[in-house]
Amino acid sequence: MIDHVSLQRPDSFYAMIGGHATFTKLVDEFYAGVAQDELLISMYPDGADLTGAKHRLQSFLEQYFGGPGTYSQERGHPRLRMRHLPFPVTPQARDRWLVHMRAALDAIEVPPMYDAMMWDYFERAATAMVNSPEGATEGPGLPESR
């Protein structure tokens, strides 16, 4: 088991917003919304069992924002676009993802400066994951069997 407290640099963004506990709440809140969203939940290979997805997102976000490097240790380079290519990430899916991440970010109540920095990253990352136009029936992110 990873000791998240001993891995924190006191001056990191990760530590300044509350470390592991804050990211746990962020991810839990985010996936509570995703679980109720038909469009998004349909993209998860494990369906309603979001345990693995939660772990991957949390470890990625913790690493990105200055916490432990668990994500890279377990999965290598993030390669986010490549990892999302099998899923039809349309502009609508991006927007739905952002709705749930905005609600989660509001729930953790970090100071405005940190909120703005995180939101900027989430908007840019979500847009970078778009790989299919609205209404697409074939192409990147859409299996041929659809």
CSV table of C-alpha atoms in Angstrom, one decimal:
chain,number,residue,atom,x,y,z
A,1,MET,CA,0.0,0.0,0.0
A,2,ILE,CA,1.2,3.5,-0.9
A,3,ASP,CA,1.8,5.9,1.9
A,4,HIS,CA,0.4,9.0,0.2
A,5,VAL,CA,1.3,11.3,3.1
A,6,SER,CA,5.1,10.6,2.9
A,7,LEU,CA,5.0,11.1,-0.9
A,8,GLN,CA,3.7,14.7,-0.7
A,9,ARG,CA,6.0,17.6,-1.3
A,10,PRO,CA,4.6,20.3,1.0
A,11,ASP,CA,4.9,22.9,-1.8
A,12,SER,CA,3.2,20.8,-4.5
A,13,PHE,CA,-0.2,21.8,-6.0
A,14,TYR,CA,-1.4,18.3,-4.8
A,15,ALA,CA,-0.5,19.0,-1.2
A,16,MET,CA,-1.8,22.6,-1.2
A,17,ILE,CA,-5.3,21.4,-2.1
A,18,GLY,CA,-5.4,18.6,0.4
A,19,GLY,CA,-3.6,15.7,-1.2
A,20,HIS,CA,-5.0,12.2,-1.5
A,21,ALA,CA,-8.2,12.9,0.4
A,22,THR,CA,-9.2,15.8,-1.9
A,23,PHE,CA,-8.6,13.8,-5.0
A,24,THR,CA,-10.6,10.8,-3.6
A,25,LYS,CA,-13.5,13.2,-3.0
A,26,LEU,CA,-13.1,14.7,-6.5
A,27,VAL,CA,-13.1,11.3,-8.2
A,28,ASP,CA,-15.9,9.9,-6.1
A,29,GLU,CA,-18.1,12.9,-6.9
A,30,PHE,CA,-17.3,12.8,-10.6
A,31,TYR,CA,-18.1,9.1,-10.9
A,32,ALA,CA,-21.3,9.5,-9.0
A,33,GLY,CA,-22.5,11.8,-11.8
A,34,VAL,CA,-21.0,9.5,-14.6
A,35,ALA,CA,-22.8,6.5,-13.1
A,36,GLN,CA,-26.2,8.3,-13.7
A,37,ASP,CA,-25.3,9.5,-17.2
A,38,GLU,CA,-26.4,7.1,-19.9
A,39,LEU,CA,-24.1,8.5,-22.6
A,40,LEU,CA,-21.0,8.3,-20.5
A,41,ILE,CA,-21.6,5.1,-18.6
A,42,SER,CA,-22.2,3.3,-21.9
A,43,MET,CA,-18.5,3.9,-22.7
A,44,TYR,CA,-17.2,2.1,-19.7
A,45,PRO,CA,-16.2,-1.5,-20.5
A,46,ASP,CA,-17.0,-2.7,-17.0
A,47,GLY,CA,-20.4,-1.0,-16.9
A,48,ALA,CA,-21.5,0.1,-13.5
A,49,ASP,CA,-18.4,-1.3,-11.8
A,50,LEU,CA,-16.3,1.9,-11.9
A,51,THR,CA,-13.6,0.7,-9.4
A,52,GLY,CA,-10.8,0.4,-12.0
A,53,ALA,CA,-11.8,3.6,-13.7
A,54,LYS,CA,-11.8,5.5,-10.4
A,55,HIS,CA,-8.4,4.2,-9.5
A,56,ARG,CA,-6.9,5.1,-12.9
A,57,LEU,CA,-8.4,8.6,-12.9
A,58,GLN,CA,-7.4,9.3,-9.4
A,59,SER,CA,-3.8,8.1,-9.8
A,60,PHE,CA,-3.5,10.1,-13.0
A,61,LEU,CA,-4.9,13.3,-11.5
A,62,GLU,CA,-2.8,13.0,-8.4
A,63,GLN,CA,0.4,12.5,-10.5
A,64,TYR,CA,-0.5,15.3,-12.9
A,65,PHE,CA,-1.1,17.8,-10.1
A,66,GLY,CA,2.2,17.0,-8.2
A,67,GLY,CA,1.3,13.9,-6.1
A,68,PRO,CA,2.8,10.4,-6.2
A,69,GLY,CA,3.8,8.9,-9.6
A,70,THR,CA,1.5,5.8,-9.1
A,71,TYR,CA,-0.1,6.2,-12.5
A,72,SER,CA,3.2,6.0,-14.4
A,73,GLN,CA,4.5,3.2,-12.2
A,74,GLU,CA,1.4,1.1,-12.9
A,75,ARG,CA,0.6,2.1,-16.5
A,76,GLY,CA,3.5,3.9,-18.0
A,77,HIS,CA,3.2,7.1,-19.9
A,78,PRO,CA,-0.3,8.5,-19.7
A,79,ARG,CA,-0.9,8.6,-23.5
A,80,LEU,CA,-4.4,9.9,-22.9
A,81,ARG,CA,-5.5,10.3,-26.5
A,82,MET,CA,-4.4,6.8,-27.4
A,83,ARG,CA,-6.1,5.3,-24.3
A,84,HIS,CA,-9.4,7.0,-25.2
A,85,LEU,CA,-9.3,6.2,-28.9
A,86,PRO,CA,-11.4,3.0,-28.6
A,87,PHE,CA,-14.3,5.1,-27.2
A,88,PRO,CA,-16.4,7.5,-29.3
A,89,VAL,CA,-15.6,10.8,-27.6
A,90,THR,CA,-17.9,13.2,-29.3
A,91,PRO,CA,-18.3,16.9,-28.5
A,92,GLN,CA,-21.5,15.9,-26.6
A,93,ALA,CA,-19.6,13.3,-24.6
A,94,ARG,CA,-16.9,15.9,-23.8
A,95,ASP,CA,-19.6,18.3,-22.6
A,96,ARG,CA,-21.2,15.7,-20.4
A,97,TRP,CA,-17.8,14.8,-19.0
A,98,LEU,CA,-17.2,18.4,-18.2
A,99,VAL,CA,-20.6,18.8,-16.5
A,100,HIS,CA,-19.8,16.0,-14.1
A,101,MET,CA,-16.2,17.2,-13.5
A,102,ARG,CA,-17.5,20.8,-12.8
A,103,ALA,CA,-19.9,19.4,-10.2
A,104,ALA,CA,-17.1,17.4,-8.6
A,105,LEU,CA,-14.8,20.4,-8.6
A,106,ASP,CA,-17.5,22.5,-7.0
A,107,ALA,CA,-17.9,19.8,-4.3
A,108,ILE,CA,-14.3,19.8,-3.2
A,109,GLU,CA,-14.4,23.6,-2.7
A,110,VAL,CA,-10.7,24.4,-3.4
A,111,PRO,CA,-9.7,28.1,-3.3
A,112,PRO,CA,-10.6,30.0,-6.5
A,113,MET,CA,-7.0,30.1,-7.9
A,114,TYR,CA,-6.6,26.3,-7.7
A,115,ASP,CA,-10.1,25.8,-9.0
A,116,ALA,CA,-9.4,27.9,-12.0
A,117,MET,CA,-6.1,26.0,-12.7
A,118,MET,CA,-7.8,22.7,-12.4
A,119,TRP,CA,-10.8,23.7,-14.5
A,120,ASP,CA,-8.4,25.1,-17.2
A,121,TYR,CA,-6.7,21.7,-17.4
A,122,PHE,CA,-10.0,19.7,-17.5
A,123,GLU,CA,-11.4,21.8,-20.3
A,124,ARG,CA,-8.2,21.5,-22.4
A,125,ALA,CA,-7.8,17.7,-21.7
A,126,ALA,CA,-11.5,17.0,-22.4
A,127,THR,CA,-11.4,18.8,-25.7
A,128,ALA,CA,-8.2,16.9,-26.7
A,129,MET,CA,-9.9,13.6,-26.2
A,130,VAL,CA,-12.6,14.3,-28.8
A,131,ASN,CA,-12.1,11.8,-31.6
A,132,SER,CA,-15.5,11.5,-33.3
A,133,PRO,CA,-18.0,14.0,-34.7
A,134,GLU,CA,-21.6,14.1,-33.4
A,135,GLY,CA,-23.7,11.4,-35.0
A,136,ALA,CA,-20.7,9.5,-36.4
A,137,THR,CA,-21.3,5.8,-37.1
A,138,GLU,CA,-17.7,4.9,-38.0
A,139,GLY,CA,-14.3,6.3,-37.6
A,140,PRO,CA,-11.8,6.8,-34.7
A,141,GLY,CA,-13.3,5.8,-31.4
A,142,LEU,CA,-16.1,3.7,-33.0
A,143,PRO,CA,-15.7,0.0,-33.3
A,144,GLU,CA,-16.4,-1.3,-36.8
A,145,SER,CA,-19.1,-3.7,-35.5
A,146,ARG,CA,-21.4,-0.8,-34.5
